[in-house]
Structures are given as structure tokens and as C-alpha cells.
Amino acid sequence: MASVFRPETARQPPVERPPTPPNGGRYKIALCQLAVTPDKERNIAHARSVIEAAADNGAQLILLPEIWNCPYSNDSFPVYAEDIDAGFEASPSSAMLSNVAREKKLTIVGGSIPERSNGHLYNTCCVFDKDGELKAKHRKVHLFDIDIPGKITFKESDVLTAGDGPTIVDTDVGRIGVGICYDIRFPELAMLYAARGAHIICYPGAFNMTTGPAHWELLQKARAVDNQIYVATCAPARDPSAGYIAWGHSTLVGPFGQIVATTEHEQTTVIAEIDYSQTEKIRLNMPLESQRRGDLYNLVDVTRHASHKT
Ligand SMILES: O=C(O)CCC(=O)C(=O)O
């Protein structure tokens, strides 16, 4: 029996909010919109230097793009995949993130890389704490399978396996929910994170030249405003010569649905201030959580509509 959505907001008392992180929940986030090449070593070295520069500019939370260590393509995933569970020697991308997190005392939501595990490939985001410890691993739960004829066709499920759970993790900069790119299209995941007390949802992503202009900003604002929560996204920089052309536009959206900071498509780092007291204020001004009518729209009974085939 498949059941994809247990609306904790409707069925359960709200989860106790985690304590506000140090400094009243104020800190800087860096969205590192990296240029990605077919040279993995170069991508890793480049990412490291960008992260170091962001740290030197005061960032405490780093967000990287979806698939930052290789080109985004089904052909590349098996070639560049790393076995993260086999230790850092088997995963140079994770090793670098762990080292730089420890050295610079950063929380890193490490974008995503292709992961190989037990004969499967995943699109995986690793979260590191300021001691360089791997705190969580999110495997993209909704694979990007779309076909808009003449515009964009992609079928991740030809190569990748979907992850089997949401990922929420406590860090020095608060409780973070993680989704990867297409995951942002599914509001239930963001609702679940909000209900579990997340301060911010981070989505590494790589929208394209068709769905990017149509939906990228809209989806970020929707997830933020519905849940009165910070939403951060980070995309690769655009490479017009690549097989898959990314939209870029890494963005931080605040809990009122407002754009706090954003950029165009070139390689850059967006550094922006997060202030969780804003979230508290907006939730007091507009107390959606306590006004929710779970008695009217309890969505537990969705099993007959649910399908999860991977
Ligand atoms: O949802 C979209 O339009 C793009 C998603 C995507 O590019 C991805 O999941 O990698």
C-alpha cells in the first residue's frame, strides 16, 4: 500500500520548535552559483575556493548547486558517481566539503552529486557540520522525468533511483529541510519540513531554459509563503554550450514570500542575511499554523491516488 503524504499539520499537534540558533538566528548564507565543467578535479578545487571566499565574507551556511561536480546528464551520472558511504577516500567531493567545513567552521548543504550505492545511483545532497561531520544525506525523492515536446525532455529514472525519505537535520544555523530540484514541485514535502520545525528549506536545483523562467521563482515563493519559512535555492551557472542549459537565478526567499537576494545566470556567490526573528514575527502577524482546518482537509486518505513507482 502506497502512502506518500501524512499531513502532520492536520493530524498532530505542531512539533515543538527547535531552539533559536545563536545570535538570535541571524547569520549569512552563501548561495554558490558555480560554473561546472567536465573536469571533476577542477570542479572540486573551484568549489573549495568559492566556499573559502564565502566564509571569508562572513557566510556561516553554504549552499551549493545540484550536480556541481560533473555535467548534468544521464551519461555523466554513472561515470562521475562516488560511493559516499565507503568513506572520504572513495568520495573526493565529500572529502573536500568535509575538510572545508571543518577548517572554516561552516555548515554546508553540499548541493548534490551522483552517488553510487549498492548497485544503485542516486542524486544526493550531503550536509556537513562545522566539525566536518556528515550529518545527513538527502537522496532526491522525486526524479526529474518530464517531456515537454520540442522544449525539454529528461528522464532521470532511466539511470537514477529515487531516495526513500525526507531529510531534516539540526545544525548550528538551525533546523534545515533538504530537497533537490524537482522536489520543490511537491508542496507536501515542504509542509512536512515546516511541520517538523524546520527554520529553512534548502533546494539545490538546476532548472532549465523552459521551466526556469516559468516556475523557478514562483515555486520558491510558493513554498516560502505557504509555510512561512525561508527557502534557499542554488543553481549552477549557465553554460550555453552544455547539453543541459541551466537557468541559474539562485535565490533566497523570506518567510513573507519576499525575495531577499537573487542573481542572474553568471557564476557568482550570493551572500544574504537570514533572520529567523522575521519568521516568528510573520507567524505572529498571520498565524496560519493555528488557523489550519485539518478537520476539513485532512489528506491522510490519499492512498488510492498515490503512486510511487521507482
Ligand atoms: O522541475 C523542473 O522544471 C526542473 C527540475 C530539474 O531540472 C531537476 O530536477 O533536475
PDB file of C-alpha atoms in Angstrom, residues 20-209:
ATOM      1  CA  THR A  20      16.614  29.555  18.057  1.00  0.00           C
ATOM      2  CA  PRO A  21      20.213  29.208  16.915  1.00  0.00           C
ATOM      3  CA  PRO A  22      22.933  31.503  18.293  1.00  0.00           C
ATOM      4  CA  ASN A  23      22.908  35.241  17.548  1.00  0.00           C
ATOM      5  CA  GLY A  24      19.107  35.259  17.640  1.00  0.00           C
ATOM      6  CA  GLY A  25      19.009  33.211  14.455  1.00  0.00           C
ATOM      7  CA  ARG A  26      20.804  35.859  12.398  1.00  0.00           C
ATOM      8  CA  TYR A  27      23.561  34.771  10.072  1.00  0.00           C
ATOM      9  CA  LYS A  28      24.755  34.914   6.488  1.00  0.00           C
ATOM     10  CA  ILE A  29      24.043  32.309   3.856  1.00  0.00           C
ATOM     11  CA  ALA A  30      26.093  31.924   0.670  1.00  0.00           C
ATOM     12  CA  LEU A  31      24.494  30.573  -2.494  1.00  0.00           C
ATOM     13  CA  CYS A  32      27.469  29.490  -4.589  1.00  0.00           C
ATOM     14  CA  GLN A  33      26.297  29.528  -8.194  1.00  0.00           C
ATOM     15  CA  LEU A  34      29.208  27.533  -9.559  1.00  0.00           C
ATOM     16  CA  ALA A  35      30.338  27.096 -13.140  1.00  0.00           C
ATOM     17  CA  VAL A  36      30.556  23.355 -13.762  1.00  0.00           C
ATOM     18  CA  THR A  37      32.909  21.662 -16.240  1.00  0.00           C
ATOM     19  CA  PRO A  38      33.529  18.046 -17.296  1.00  0.00           C
ATOM     20  CA  ASP A  39      36.736  18.102 -15.190  1.00  0.00           C
ATOM     21  CA  LYS A  40      35.787  16.779 -11.765  1.00  0.00           C
ATOM     22  CA  GLU A  41      39.061  17.676 -10.048  1.00  0.00           C
ATOM     23  CA  ARG A  42      38.780  21.195 -11.317  1.00  0.00           C
ATOM     24  CA  ASN A  43      35.158  21.439 -10.170  1.00  0.00           C
ATOM     25  CA  ILE A  44      36.128  20.306  -6.695  1.00  0.00           C
ATOM     26  CA  ALA A  45      39.067  22.705  -6.429  1.00  0.00           C
ATOM     27  CA  HIS A  46      36.955  25.526  -7.759  1.00  0.00           C
ATOM     28  CA  ALA A  47      34.094  24.826  -5.363  1.00  0.00           C
ATOM     29  CA  ARG A  48      36.533  24.818  -2.493  1.00  0.00           C
ATOM     30  CA  SER A  49      37.970  28.209  -3.356  1.00  0.00           C
ATOM     31  CA  VAL A  50      34.472  29.690  -3.768  1.00  0.00           C
ATOM     32  CA  ILE A  51      33.399  28.280  -0.395  1.00  0.00           C
ATOM     33  CA  GLU A  52      36.525  29.658   1.271  1.00  0.00           C
ATOM     34  CA  ALA A  53      35.874  33.095  -0.184  1.00  0.00           C
ATOM     35  CA  ALA A  54      32.253  32.972   1.020  1.00  0.00           C
ATOM     36  CA  ALA A  55      33.420  32.033   4.501  1.00  0.00           C
ATOM     37  CA  ASP A  56      35.905  34.913   4.461  1.00  0.00           C
ATOM     38  CA  ASN A  57      32.956  37.164   3.633  1.00  0.00           C
ATOM     39  CA  GLY A  58      31.133  36.040   6.744  1.00  0.00           C
ATOM     40  CA  ALA A  59      28.913  33.232   5.471  1.00  0.00           C
ATOM     41  CA  GLN A  60      28.105  30.529   8.007  1.00  0.00           C
ATOM     42  CA  LEU A  61      25.779  28.439   5.850  1.00  0.00           C
ATOM     43  CA  ILE A  62      26.902  27.420   2.372  1.00  0.00           C
ATOM     44  CA  LEU A  63      24.546  26.094  -0.282  1.00  0.00           C
ATOM     45  CA  LEU A  64      25.891  24.529  -3.476  1.00  0.00           C
ATOM     46  CA  PRO A  65      24.070  23.677  -6.729  1.00  0.00           C
ATOM     47  CA  GLU A  66      22.516  20.427  -7.839  1.00  0.00           C
ATOM     48  CA  ILE A  67      25.184  18.262  -9.571  1.00  0.00           C
ATOM     49  CA  TRP A  68      28.136  20.573  -9.145  1.00  0.00           C
ATOM     50  CA  ASN A  69      30.975  18.091  -9.690  1.00  0.00           C
ATOM     51  CA  CYS A  70      30.067  16.975 -13.235  1.00  0.00           C
ATOM     52  CA  PRO A  71      27.810  17.830 -16.174  1.00  0.00           C
ATOM     53  CA  TYR A  72      24.109  17.277 -15.568  1.00  0.00           C
ATOM     54  CA  SER A  73      23.326  14.345 -17.852  1.00  0.00           C
ATOM     55  CA  ASN A  74      22.280  10.730 -17.579  1.00  0.00           C
ATOM     56  CA  ASP A  75      25.511   9.787 -19.372  1.00  0.00           C
ATOM     57  CA  SER A  76      27.628  11.532 -16.773  1.00  0.00           C
ATOM     58  CA  PHE A  77      25.974  10.205 -13.618  1.00  0.00           C
ATOM     59  CA  PRO A  78      27.453   6.670 -13.716  1.00  0.00           C
ATOM     60  CA  VAL A  79      30.870   7.953 -14.767  1.00  0.00           C
ATOM     61  CA  TYR A  80      31.242  10.568 -12.042  1.00  0.00           C
ATOM     62  CA  ALA A  81      29.339   8.800  -9.254  1.00  0.00           C
ATOM     63  CA  GLU A  82      31.035   8.431  -5.872  1.00  0.00           C
ATOM     64  CA  ASP A  83      30.401   5.932  -3.112  1.00  0.00           C
ATOM     65  CA  ILE A  84      29.833   8.313  -0.231  1.00  0.00           C
ATOM     66  CA  ASP A  85      29.241   5.553   2.334  1.00  0.00           C
ATOM     67  CA  ALA A  86      32.609   3.976   1.529  1.00  0.00           C
ATOM     68  CA  GLY A  87      34.407   6.881   3.184  1.00  0.00           C
ATOM     69  CA  PHE A  88      36.006  10.054   2.024  1.00  0.00           C
ATOM     70  CA  GLU A  89      38.731   8.299   0.032  1.00  0.00           C
ATOM     71  CA  ALA A  90      36.025   6.945  -2.256  1.00  0.00           C
ATOM     72  CA  SER A  91      34.335  10.322  -2.419  1.00  0.00           C
ATOM     73  CA  PRO A  92      36.683  13.217  -3.168  1.00  0.00           C
ATOM     74  CA  SER A  93      33.762  15.624  -3.454  1.00  0.00           C
ATOM     75  CA  SER A  94      32.512  14.814   0.043  1.00  0.00           C
ATOM     76  CA  ALA A  95      36.057  14.816   1.415  1.00  0.00           C
ATOM     77  CA  MET A  96      36.586  18.355   0.189  1.00  0.00           C
ATOM     78  CA  LEU A  97      33.285  19.531   1.671  1.00  0.00           C
ATOM     79  CA  SER A  98      34.068  17.931   4.999  1.00  0.00           C
ATOM     80  CA  ASN A  99      37.553  19.476   5.116  1.00  0.00           C
ATOM     81  CA  VAL A 100      36.491  22.961   4.226  1.00  0.00           C
ATOM     82  CA  ALA A 101      33.522  22.813   6.623  1.00  0.00           C
ATOM     83  CA  ARG A 102      35.895  21.907   9.458  1.00  0.00           C
ATOM     84  CA  GLU A 103      38.600  24.378   8.530  1.00  0.00           C
ATOM     85  CA  LYS A 104      36.240  27.306   8.076  1.00  0.00           C
ATOM     86  CA  LYS A 105      33.688  26.259  10.724  1.00  0.00           C
ATOM     87  CA  LEU A 106      30.799  26.158   8.269  1.00  0.00           C
ATOM     88  CA  THR A 107      27.527  24.357   7.860  1.00  0.00           C
ATOM     89  CA  ILE A 108      27.459  23.134   4.276  1.00  0.00           C
ATOM     90  CA  VAL A 109      24.439  21.907   2.367  1.00  0.00           C
ATOM     91  CA  GLY A 110      26.568  20.402  -0.321  1.00  0.00           C
ATOM     92  CA  GLY A 111      24.423  20.723  -3.418  1.00  0.00           C
ATOM     93  CA  SER A 112      24.257  17.308  -4.972  1.00  0.00           C
ATOM     94  CA  ILE A 113      26.492  14.801  -6.664  1.00  0.00           C
ATOM     95  CA  PRO A 114      25.784  11.464  -8.327  1.00  0.00           C
ATOM     96  CA  GLU A 115      26.095   8.774  -5.665  1.00  0.00           C
ATOM     97  CA  ARG A 116      26.732   5.087  -6.207  1.00  0.00           C
ATOM     98  CA  SER A 117      25.453   2.754  -3.505  1.00  0.00           C
ATOM     99  CA  ASN A 118      24.699  -0.968  -3.556  1.00  0.00           C
ATOM    100  CA  GLY A 119      24.354  -1.084  -7.316  1.00  0.00           C
ATOM    101  CA  HIS A 120      22.113   1.986  -7.500  1.00  0.00           C
ATOM    102  CA  LEU A 121      22.748   5.578  -8.498  1.00  0.00           C
ATOM    103  CA  TYR A 122      21.215   8.499  -6.633  1.00  0.00           C
ATOM    104  CA  ASN A 123      21.202  12.265  -6.891  1.00  0.00           C
ATOM    105  CA  THR A 124      22.451  13.018  -3.387  1.00  0.00           C
ATOM    106  CA  CYS A 125      22.971  16.030  -1.155  1.00  0.00           C
ATOM    107  CA  CYS A 126      25.330  15.760   1.814  1.00  0.00           C
ATOM    108  CA  VAL A 127      25.064  18.103   4.791  1.00  0.00           C
ATOM    109  CA  PHE A 128      28.198  18.755   6.839  1.00  0.00           C
ATOM    110  CA  ASP A 129      28.511  20.487  10.188  1.00  0.00           C
ATOM    111  CA  LYS A 130      31.275  22.814  11.303  1.00  0.00           C
ATOM    112  CA  ASP A 131      33.319  19.881  12.581  1.00  0.00           C
ATOM    113  CA  GLY A 132      33.286  18.395   9.112  1.00  0.00           C
ATOM    114  CA  GLU A 133      30.936  15.628  10.129  1.00  0.00           C
ATOM    115  CA  LEU A 134      28.445  14.258   7.621  1.00  0.00           C
ATOM    116  CA  LYS A 135      25.167  14.998   9.376  1.00  0.00           C
ATOM    117  CA  ALA A 136      22.664  13.952   6.727  1.00  0.00           C
ATOM    118  CA  LYS A 137      22.319  12.677   3.216  1.00  0.00           C
ATOM    119  CA  HIS A 138      19.298  13.505   1.068  1.00  0.00           C
ATOM    120  CA  ARG A 139      18.672  11.395  -1.976  1.00  0.00           C
ATOM    121  CA  LYS A 140      16.388  13.214  -4.399  1.00  0.00           C
ATOM    122  CA  VAL A 141      12.972  11.741  -3.766  1.00  0.00           C
ATOM    123  CA  HIS A 142      11.165  12.954  -6.877  1.00  0.00           C
ATOM    124  CA  LEU A 143      13.088  12.108 -10.014  1.00  0.00           C
ATOM    125  CA  PHE A 144      13.022  14.600 -12.875  1.00  0.00           C
ATOM    126  CA  ASP A 145      11.032  12.805 -15.550  1.00  0.00           C
ATOM    127  CA  ILE A 146       9.331  15.244 -17.875  1.00  0.00           C
ATOM    128  CA  ASP A 147       8.559  15.504 -21.560  1.00  0.00           C
ATOM    129  CA  ILE A 148       7.589  18.869 -22.996  1.00  0.00           C
ATOM    130  CA  PRO A 149       7.961  18.132 -26.724  1.00  0.00           C
ATOM    131  CA  GLY A 150      10.290  20.462 -28.556  1.00  0.00           C
ATOM    132  CA  LYS A 151      11.357  22.065 -25.289  1.00  0.00           C
ATOM    133  CA  ILE A 152      12.722  19.750 -22.656  1.00  0.00           C
ATOM    134  CA  THR A 153      12.712  16.018 -22.199  1.00  0.00           C
ATOM    135  CA  PHE A 154      14.589  14.414 -19.362  1.00  0.00           C
ATOM    136  CA  LYS A 155      14.197  11.070 -17.647  1.00  0.00           C
ATOM    137  CA  GLU A 156      16.374  10.740 -14.585  1.00  0.00           C
ATOM    138  CA  SER A 157      14.687   7.454 -13.747  1.00  0.00           C
ATOM    139  CA  ASP A 158      16.451   5.857 -16.744  1.00  0.00           C
ATOM    140  CA  VAL A 159      19.596   5.962 -14.627  1.00  0.00           C
ATOM    141  CA  LEU A 160      18.814   7.106 -11.098  1.00  0.00           C
ATOM    142  CA  THR A 161      16.895   5.610  -8.216  1.00  0.00           C
ATOM    143  CA  ALA A 162      14.713   7.816  -6.043  1.00  0.00           C
ATOM    144  CA  GLY A 163      15.529   8.320  -2.391  1.00  0.00           C
ATOM    145  CA  ASP A 164      13.134   6.910   0.125  1.00  0.00           C
ATOM    146  CA  GLY A 165      12.696   9.638   2.687  1.00  0.00           C
ATOM    147  CA  PRO A 166      12.595  13.300   3.595  1.00  0.00           C
ATOM    148  CA  THR A 167      15.693  14.806   5.182  1.00  0.00           C
ATOM    149  CA  ILE A 168      15.634  17.242   8.036  1.00  0.00           C
ATOM    150  CA  VAL A 169      18.706  17.991  10.079  1.00  0.00           C
ATOM    151  CA  ASP A 170      19.672  20.094  13.092  1.00  0.00           C
ATOM    152  CA  THR A 171      22.719  22.267  12.543  1.00  0.00           C
ATOM    153  CA  ASP A 172      24.454  25.269  14.091  1.00  0.00           C
ATOM    154  CA  VAL A 173      22.353  27.549  11.938  1.00  0.00           C
ATOM    155  CA  GLY A 174      19.048  25.909  12.671  1.00  0.00           C
ATOM    156  CA  ARG A 175      16.898  23.037  11.536  1.00  0.00           C
ATOM    157  CA  ILE A 176      17.227  22.500   7.787  1.00  0.00           C
ATOM    158  CA  GLY A 177      14.930  20.600   5.441  1.00  0.00           C
ATOM    159  CA  VAL A 178      16.530  19.464   2.195  1.00  0.00           C
ATOM    160  CA  GLY A 179      15.036  18.890  -1.241  1.00  0.00           C
ATOM    161  CA  ILE A 180      16.702  18.603  -4.624  1.00  0.00           C
ATOM    162  CA  CYS A 181      15.394  20.487  -7.659  1.00  0.00           C
ATOM    163  CA  TYR A 182      12.250  18.649  -8.828  1.00  0.00           C
ATOM    164  CA  ASP A 183      11.485  18.004  -5.133  1.00  0.00           C
ATOM    165  CA  ILE A 184      10.490  21.680  -4.913  1.00  0.00           C
ATOM    166  CA  ARG A 185       7.411  20.963  -7.058  1.00  0.00           C
ATOM    167  CA  PHE A 186       5.852  18.852  -4.326  1.00  0.00           C
ATOM    168  CA  PRO A 187       4.380  21.112  -1.651  1.00  0.00           C
ATOM    169  CA  GLU A 188       3.754  18.230   0.733  1.00  0.00           C
ATOM    170  CA  LEU A 189       7.475  17.772   1.324  1.00  0.00           C
ATOM    171  CA  ALA A 190       7.900  21.416   2.293  1.00  0.00           C
ATOM    172  CA  MET A 191       4.800  21.245   4.516  1.00  0.00           C
ATOM    173  CA  LEU A 192       6.252  18.244   6.248  1.00  0.00           C
ATOM    174  CA  TYR A 193       9.509  20.085   6.917  1.00  0.00           C
ATOM    175  CA  ALA A 194       7.661  23.109   8.251  1.00  0.00           C
ATOM    176  CA  ALA A 195       5.536  20.890  10.482  1.00  0.00           C
ATOM    177  CA  ARG A 196       8.696  19.313  11.811  1.00  0.00           C
ATOM    178  CA  GLY A 197      10.045  22.682  12.850  1.00  0.00           C
ATOM    179  CA  ALA A 198      12.467  23.480  10.028  1.00  0.00           C
ATOM    180  CA  HIS A 199      13.817  27.038  10.040  1.00  0.00           C
ATOM    181  CA  ILE A 200      14.795  26.914   6.381  1.00  0.00           C
ATOM    182  CA  ILE A 201      14.400  24.637   3.375  1.00  0.00           C
ATOM    183  CA  CYS A 202      17.388  24.346   1.064  1.00  0.00           C
ATOM    184  CA  TYR A 203      16.911  23.223  -2.512  1.00  0.00           C
ATOM    185  CA  PRO A 204      19.964  22.731  -4.694  1.00  0.00           C
ATOM    186  CA  GLY A 205      18.462  22.869  -8.180  1.00  0.00           C
ATOM    187  CA  ALA A 206      19.152  23.137 -11.877  1.00  0.00           C
ATOM    188  CA  PHE A 207      16.035  24.287 -13.659  1.00  0.00           C
ATOM    189  CA  ASN A 208      16.299  24.771 -17.417  1.00  0.00           C
ATOM    190  CA  MET A 209      15.525  27.394 -20.038  1.00  0.00           C
TER     191      MET A 209
END
